[in-house]
């Protein structure tokens, strides 16, 4: 099987890249890409993706055993339908608390608002709350819903959760000041404190961080403005990241009717934290989380989220279950920088680009696995920006460098061909031209040809330098070989074309001096989507068309040049009124275009169209998805026109 030339070029460029990548300068573009990733992270560009990756990692962890310290008593739709009052009357709530007390729970939290009385049975509920000191009520600070009036403040905790901008819960609010200056604790803190009191563990200020909370020796890592993937997040209140329990059934869950009918195992209640809440979709006590697997992904009942908050505190204190925390900012950005540097170091180390791709994939998988294991042990590493820095340098950087190497190779090959061609011209036609110059100088009959022959000699020699300059990689300049002018292809097209027109008409062509009337129009053109090479080709098209006017349009007195946008088309038009000394058949080849001509009246454009210029103009028109035409004018002259759709 014959070797693939394209594959051979890629492999050749890759071998050159391997040598290039060992140079110190190869680190600069990689560090630039890594710096760009770090800058984007500082702007918060990766915040949402880091949150989502955290959710996926937490959700996909191995299932943990059911927490035997927390039980949920849920009021489902069947329970609510059986109640006399919505969702539950004070009397039914009082009976439920008395029933639960028979099973000897260590602490009970009522995740149902009781700021107002719900008759019947309010007096009975008040008495029950007084008789059972291990029962706690709730308040909602965000919408100013107070706790049960019959409970003292130390037996009330708030159930607010901070929401991220995507509406999901990933943090647990532990305590905060109200506008009145009073400090309130969350229900999770209240229940954990009451539960741990039996083990002589109390809540205290942190040792490492006096602003943090701790239970015994276990300090709760506080949430900061830039914790993990968060960027400049509100962190004035005391918060911590929520490391929810994994698995489909993290807690024991029973219904109200099961409790009231003694249809439960007493061990499900005894010495546990019991949370009473509503688990009915109609009540809409629902929060959203991407880290918990349940029957409706994203939707979690409020009482279940409270259970996760309490379980996190108890598990960390009694079982050394890790809190979710992150490195300091400097550590995270060094981690991103390290993976970006690894991507750079991989460039050119493999023998072929395909092996390089394999190594990149392996290391990317390794990064994901490291981040996943880190989540399991309680560390949130910056996966999204580190992966972006690594892949940019591992995939994008070598692609750019490989393209640059291939471009350099192509330019070198083109320059080699130019040098060989020029050598052939120098050893052949230029030597013949030198002989003609010598004969013209020695023979008075041909002396008047000498200046033109010298000018032709200079033009041919200048052509070599011009082509070499324009073949330089990523050249954005246009070199007008005859006048020495250098134009920037970054300029607007109509300005470029006007400069080409102005410079070309200064050239020493015989018929330019005869022009008495210039009709010129250069308006702003809708050509922003053009590539630099397309703009270069359009400038060459206009230059060649004008040169042919100056060379061959005999008896020329008038020239019209228009470069405009009209009817959603860009137009370059050159029209003259000269007549060529050549016959009508000297170049009027349609070349596939629909054109008309008048015999005996073929001016400057006919020379352009007649040979290689026709093919170049046809290729340019095809590339721009436009059309090229030329037609003879009456009584003399030629109209040469190029059109393409406006961008």
Coordinates of C-alpha atoms in Angstrom, one line a residue, residues 255-637:
X255 CA -44.8 7.5 58.0
X256 CA -47.0 9.1 60.6
X257 CA -49.6 6.4 60.4
X258 CA -46.9 3.7 60.9
X259 CA -45.8 5.4 64.1
X260 CA -49.3 5.9 65.5
X261 CA -50.2 2.3 64.7
X262 CA -47.0 0.9 66.3
X263 CA -46.1 -0.6 63.0
X264 CA -42.4 0.2 63.4
X265 CA -39.3 -1.3 65.1
X266 CA -38.8 0.7 68.4
X267 CA -35.0 0.6 67.6
X268 CA -35.7 2.9 64.7
X269 CA -36.6 5.6 67.2
X270 CA -34.7 4.8 70.4
X271 CA -31.7 7.0 71.2
X272 CA -31.9 8.7 67.8
X273 CA -32.4 12.1 66.2
X274 CA -36.0 12.0 64.9
X275 CA -37.0 14.6 62.3
X276 CA -40.7 15.2 61.7
X277 CA -41.4 16.7 58.3
X278 CA -43.6 16.7 55.2
X279 CA -42.7 14.4 52.3
X280 CA -45.7 15.2 50.1
X281 CA -45.2 16.9 46.7
X282 CA -48.4 18.9 47.3
X283 CA -46.8 20.7 50.2
X284 CA -43.8 21.8 48.2
X285 CA -41.3 21.7 51.1
X286 CA -38.6 20.9 48.5
X287 CA -35.1 22.0 47.8
X288 CA -32.9 21.2 44.9
X289 CA -29.6 19.3 45.1
X290 CA -27.5 17.7 42.4
X291 CA -25.6 15.5 44.8
X292 CA -28.4 13.3 46.2
X293 CA -29.9 10.3 44.3
X294 CA -33.6 9.9 44.8
X295 CA -36.7 9.2 42.8
X296 CA -36.8 12.8 41.4
X297 CA -33.2 13.8 40.6
X298 CA -32.6 17.3 41.8
X299 CA -35.7 17.5 44.2
X300 CA -35.1 16.7 47.8
X301 CA -37.7 17.2 50.6
X302 CA -36.6 19.8 53.1
X303 CA -36.7 17.4 56.0
X304 CA -34.4 15.0 54.1
X305 CA -31.9 17.8 53.6
X306 CA -32.0 18.7 57.3
X307 CA -31.3 15.0 58.0
X308 CA -28.2 15.2 55.8
X309 CA -27.0 18.3 57.7
X310 CA -27.4 16.7 61.1
X311 CA -25.9 13.4 59.9
X312 CA -22.8 15.3 58.6
X313 CA -22.2 16.9 62.0
X314 CA -22.7 13.6 64.0
X315 CA -20.8 11.5 61.6
X316 CA -17.8 13.8 61.6
X317 CA -17.8 14.1 65.4
X318 CA -18.3 10.4 66.3
X319 CA -17.1 8.5 63.3
X320 CA -14.4 10.7 61.8
X321 CA -16.4 10.9 58.6
X322 CA -14.7 13.7 56.6
X323 CA -16.2 17.1 56.1
X324 CA -15.9 18.5 52.6
X325 CA -13.1 21.0 52.3
X326 CA -10.7 22.5 49.9
X327 CA -7.1 23.8 49.6
X328 CA -6.1 27.4 50.1
X329 CA -6.2 29.5 47.0
X330 CA -2.5 29.3 46.4
X331 CA -2.6 25.5 46.6
X332 CA -5.4 25.3 44.0
X333 CA -3.7 27.6 41.5
X334 CA -0.4 25.7 41.9
X335 CA -2.4 22.5 41.2
X336 CA -3.8 24.0 38.0
X337 CA -0.4 25.3 37.0
X338 CA 1.2 21.9 37.6
X339 CA -1.3 20.1 35.3
X340 CA -0.9 22.8 32.7
X341 CA 2.9 22.3 32.9
X342 CA 2.4 18.5 32.5
X343 CA 0.5 19.1 29.3
X344 CA 3.4 21.2 28.0
X345 CA 5.9 18.5 29.0
X346 CA 4.0 15.8 27.1
X347 CA 4.3 17.7 23.8
X348 CA 6.7 16.0 21.5
X349 CA 7.7 13.3 24.0
X350 CA 5.8 10.6 22.1
X351 CA 7.1 9.2 18.8
X352 CA 3.9 9.9 16.9
X353 CA 0.9 12.2 17.4
X354 CA -1.3 9.2 18.0
X355 CA 0.8 8.0 20.9
X356 CA 0.8 11.5 22.2
X357 CA -3.0 11.4 22.1
X358 CA -3.1 8.2 24.1
X359 CA -0.8 9.7 26.7
X360 CA -3.0 12.7 27.0
X361 CA -6.2 10.6 27.4
X362 CA -4.5 8.4 30.1
X363 CA -3.3 11.5 32.1
X364 CA -6.7 13.2 31.8
X365 CA -8.4 10.0 33.1
X366 CA -5.8 10.0 35.9
X367 CA -6.7 13.6 36.8
X368 CA -10.4 12.7 37.0
X369 CA -9.7 9.6 39.2
X370 CA -7.5 11.6 41.5
X371 CA -10.2 14.3 41.9
X372 CA -12.9 11.6 42.4
X373 CA -10.8 9.8 45.2
X374 CA -10.1 13.2 46.8
X375 CA -13.9 13.8 47.0
X376 CA -14.4 10.5 48.7
X377 CA -11.8 11.4 51.4
X378 CA -13.3 14.9 51.8
X379 CA -11.2 17.1 49.5
X380 CA -12.7 19.2 46.7
X381 CA -9.9 19.7 44.1
X382 CA -10.3 22.1 41.1
X383 CA -11.0 19.5 38.4
X384 CA -12.5 21.7 35.7
X385 CA -9.8 24.3 35.4
X386 CA -7.0 21.8 35.9
X387 CA -8.4 19.6 33.1
X388 CA -8.9 22.6 30.9
X389 CA -5.2 23.7 31.4
X390 CA -4.0 20.2 30.8
X391 CA -6.1 19.6 27.6
X392 CA -5.3 23.0 26.2
X393 CA -1.6 22.3 26.5
X394 CA -1.9 18.6 25.7
X395 CA -4.1 18.9 22.6
X396 CA -4.5 22.5 21.5
X397 CA -0.9 23.6 22.0
X398 CA 0.6 20.7 19.9
X399 CA -2.0 21.3 17.2
X400 CA -1.0 24.9 17.0
X401 CA 2.7 24.0 17.1
X402 CA 2.2 21.2 14.6
X403 CA 0.3 23.6 12.2
X404 CA 3.2 26.1 12.6
X405 CA 5.7 23.4 11.8
X406 CA 3.8 22.3 8.7
X407 CA 3.3 25.9 7.6
X408 CA 7.0 26.5 8.0
X409 CA 7.8 23.4 6.0
X410 CA 5.4 24.5 3.3
X411 CA 6.9 28.0 3.2
X412 CA 10.5 26.5 3.1
X413 CA 9.4 24.3 0.2
X414 CA 7.8 27.2 -1.6
X415 CA 11.0 29.3 -1.1
X416 CA 13.1 26.5 -2.4
X417 CA 11.0 26.3 -5.5
X418 CA 11.3 30.1 -5.9
X419 CA 15.0 29.9 -5.6
X420 CA 15.3 27.1 -8.1
X421 CA 12.9 29.0 -10.5
X422 CA 14.9 32.2 -10.1
X423 CA 18.1 30.4 -10.7
X424 CA 16.7 29.0 -13.9
X425 CA 15.5 32.5 -14.9
X426 CA 18.8 34.0 -14.0
X427 CA 20.8 31.5 -15.9
X428 CA 18.5 31.6 -18.9
X429 CA 16.1 34.6 -19.7
X430 CA 18.1 37.1 -17.7
X431 CA 21.3 36.2 -19.5
X432 CA 19.5 36.6 -22.8
X433 CA 18.2 40.0 -21.6
X434 CA 21.7 41.0 -20.7
X435 CA 22.8 40.3 -24.3
X436 CA 19.9 42.3 -25.7
X437 CA 20.8 45.2 -23.4
X438 CA 24.4 45.1 -24.7
X439 CA 23.3 45.0 -28.3
X440 CA 20.8 47.8 -27.7
X441 CA 23.6 50.0 -26.2
X442 CA 26.0 49.2 -29.1
X443 CA 23.5 49.7 -31.9
X444 CA 22.1 53.2 -32.2
X445 CA 19.1 51.9 -34.1
X446 CA 17.8 50.1 -30.9
X447 CA 19.1 52.5 -28.2
X448 CA 15.6 53.7 -27.4
X449 CA 14.7 50.1 -26.2
X450 CA 17.5 50.1 -23.6
X451 CA 15.6 52.0 -20.8
X452 CA 12.7 49.6 -21.1
X453 CA 14.9 46.5 -21.1
X454 CA 16.7 47.8 -18.0
X455 CA 13.3 48.4 -16.3
X456 CA 12.2 44.8 -17.2
X457 CA 15.5 43.5 -15.8
X458 CA 14.9 45.3 -12.5
X459 CA 11.3 44.1 -12.3
X460 CA 12.3 40.4 -12.8
X461 CA 15.0 40.7 -10.1
X462 CA 12.7 42.5 -7.7
X463 CA 10.1 39.7 -8.1
X464 CA 12.3 37.3 -6.2
X465 CA 12.5 39.4 -3.0
X466 CA 8.7 40.2 -3.2
X467 CA 7.7 36.6 -3.4
X468 CA 10.0 35.6 -0.5
X469 CA 8.6 38.3 1.8
X470 CA 5.0 37.4 1.0
X471 CA 5.7 33.7 1.7
X472 CA 6.8 34.4 5.2
X473 CA 4.6 32.6 7.8
X474 CA 1.5 34.6 8.8
X475 CA 2.6 37.6 6.6
X476 CA 0.0 40.3 6.8
X477 CA 1.7 42.6 4.4
X478 CA 1.3 43.3 0.7
X479 CA 4.4 44.2 -1.2
X480 CA 4.0 46.2 -4.4
X481 CA 7.1 45.1 -6.2
X482 CA 7.3 48.0 -8.6
X483 CA 6.8 51.0 -6.3
X484 CA 8.3 49.4 -3.2
X485 CA 5.2 50.2 -1.2
X486 CA 4.2 47.9 1.7
X487 CA 0.6 47.8 2.7
X488 CA -1.0 46.2 5.8
X489 CA -3.7 43.6 4.9
X490 CA -5.3 44.3 8.2
X491 CA -6.6 47.6 6.8
X492 CA -10.2 47.9 5.4
X493 CA -10.5 46.5 1.9
X494 CA -11.5 49.7 0.2
X495 CA -8.5 51.5 1.7
X496 CA -6.2 48.8 0.5
X497 CA -7.6 48.9 -3.0
X498 CA -7.4 52.6 -3.2
X499 CA -3.7 52.5 -2.2
X500 CA -3.1 49.8 -4.9
X501 CA -4.8 52.1 -7.4
X502 CA -2.8 55.1 -6.4
X503 CA 0.5 53.3 -6.3
X504 CA 0.0 51.5 -9.6
X505 CA -0.8 54.6 -11.5
X506 CA 2.6 56.1 -10.6
X507 CA 4.3 53.3 -12.5
X508 CA 6.1 54.1 -15.8
X509 CA 3.7 52.6 -18.3
X510 CA 3.3 54.2 -21.7
X511 CA -0.4 54.9 -21.7
X512 CA -0.9 56.1 -18.1
X513 CA 0.3 59.5 -19.2
X514 CA -2.5 59.8 -21.7
X515 CA -5.3 59.6 -19.2
X516 CA -7.3 62.8 -19.1
X517 CA -10.3 61.6 -17.1
X518 CA -10.3 59.5 -13.9
X519 CA -13.7 58.2 -12.7
X520 CA -12.9 56.7 -9.3
X521 CA -15.1 55.5 -6.5
X522 CA -13.9 53.6 -3.4
X523 CA -16.6 53.1 -0.8
X524 CA -16.6 51.1 2.3
X525 CA -17.2 47.4 1.4
X526 CA -18.9 44.6 3.4
X527 CA -15.9 42.3 3.4
X528 CA -15.1 41.7 7.1
X529 CA -15.1 37.9 6.6
X530 CA -12.4 37.9 4.0
X531 CA -9.2 36.1 4.9
X532 CA -5.9 38.0 4.5
X533 CA -5.0 35.8 1.4
X534 CA -8.3 36.7 -0.2
X535 CA -7.6 40.4 0.3
X536 CA -4.1 39.9 -1.1
X537 CA -5.6 38.2 -4.2
X538 CA -8.1 41.0 -4.7
X539 CA -5.4 43.6 -4.5
X540 CA -3.3 41.7 -7.1
X541 CA -6.4 41.4 -9.3
X542 CA -6.8 45.2 -9.3
X543 CA -3.1 45.8 -9.7
X544 CA -2.8 43.5 -12.8
X545 CA -6.0 45.0 -14.4
X546 CA -4.5 48.5 -14.0
X547 CA -1.1 47.4 -15.3
X548 CA -2.7 46.0 -18.4
X549 CA -4.4 49.3 -19.0
X550 CA -1.1 51.1 -18.8
X551 CA 0.7 48.6 -21.1
X552 CA -1.8 47.9 -23.9
X553 CA -4.7 50.4 -24.0
X554 CA -3.6 52.5 -27.0
X555 CA -5.2 55.9 -27.4
X556 CA -6.4 55.7 -23.8
X557 CA -8.0 58.9 -22.4
X558 CA -10.5 57.7 -19.8
X559 CA -10.4 55.1 -17.0
X560 CA -13.1 54.2 -14.5
X561 CA -12.3 52.3 -11.3
X562 CA -15.0 51.4 -8.8
X563 CA -14.7 49.3 -5.6
X564 CA -18.1 49.4 -3.9
X565 CA -20.8 47.3 -2.3
X566 CA -24.0 47.4 -4.3
X567 CA -27.2 45.3 -4.0
X568 CA -25.5 42.9 -1.4
X569 CA -22.6 42.4 -3.8
X570 CA -19.0 43.6 -3.6
X571 CA -17.8 44.9 -7.0
X572 CA -14.3 45.6 -8.3
X573 CA -14.6 47.3 -11.7
X574 CA -11.9 48.5 -14.2
X575 CA -13.1 50.0 -17.4
X576 CA -11.1 51.8 -20.1
X577 CA -11.7 53.4 -23.5
X578 CA -8.4 52.4 -25.1
X579 CA -7.9 50.1 -28.1
X580 CA -5.3 47.4 -28.2
X581 CA -2.9 47.1 -31.2
X582 CA -3.5 43.3 -30.9
X583 CA -6.1 41.6 -33.0
X584 CA -9.5 40.7 -31.5
X585 CA -8.5 37.0 -31.2
X586 CA -5.4 37.7 -29.0
X587 CA -6.8 36.6 -25.7
X588 CA -10.6 36.7 -25.7
X589 CA -11.0 33.3 -24.1
X590 CA -14.2 33.0 -22.2
X591 CA -12.8 30.3 -19.8
X592 CA -16.3 29.3 -18.7
X593 CA -17.6 32.8 -18.1
X594 CA -20.5 34.3 -19.8
X595 CA -19.0 37.4 -21.6
X596 CA -19.4 39.3 -24.8
X597 CA -16.9 41.0 -26.9
X598 CA -16.7 43.4 -29.8
X599 CA -14.3 42.3 -32.5
X600 CA -11.3 44.6 -32.9
X601 CA -11.9 46.4 -29.7
X602 CA -10.1 44.6 -26.9
X603 CA -8.5 46.9 -24.4
X604 CA -6.4 46.4 -21.2
X605 CA -8.5 43.8 -19.6
X606 CA -8.3 41.5 -22.6
X607 CA -4.6 41.0 -21.9
X608 CA -5.3 40.1 -18.3
X609 CA -8.0 37.7 -19.4
X610 CA -6.1 36.1 -22.2
X611 CA -3.5 33.9 -20.4
X612 CA -2.7 33.0 -16.8
X613 CA -4.7 36.0 -15.6
X614 CA -7.9 34.4 -16.8
X615 CA -7.2 31.3 -14.7
X616 CA -6.3 33.3 -11.6
X617 CA -9.4 35.5 -11.9
X618 CA -11.6 32.4 -12.4
X619 CA -10.1 30.7 -9.3
X620 CA -10.5 33.8 -7.2
X621 CA -14.1 34.3 -8.2
X622 CA -14.9 30.6 -7.5
X623 CA -13.2 30.8 -4.1
X624 CA -15.3 33.9 -3.2
X625 CA -18.5 32.3 -4.6
X626 CA -18.8 35.1 -7.0
X627 CA -18.5 35.8 -10.7
X628 CA -15.9 37.3 -13.1
X629 CA -16.8 38.9 -16.4
X630 CA -15.3 41.0 -19.1
X631 CA -16.9 42.6 -22.1
X632 CA -15.8 44.9 -24.9
X633 CA -17.2 48.4 -24.9
X634 CA -18.4 50.3 -28.0
X635 CA -16.7 51.8 -29.8
X636 CA -13.5 51.0 -27.9
X637 CA -12.5 49.8 -24.5

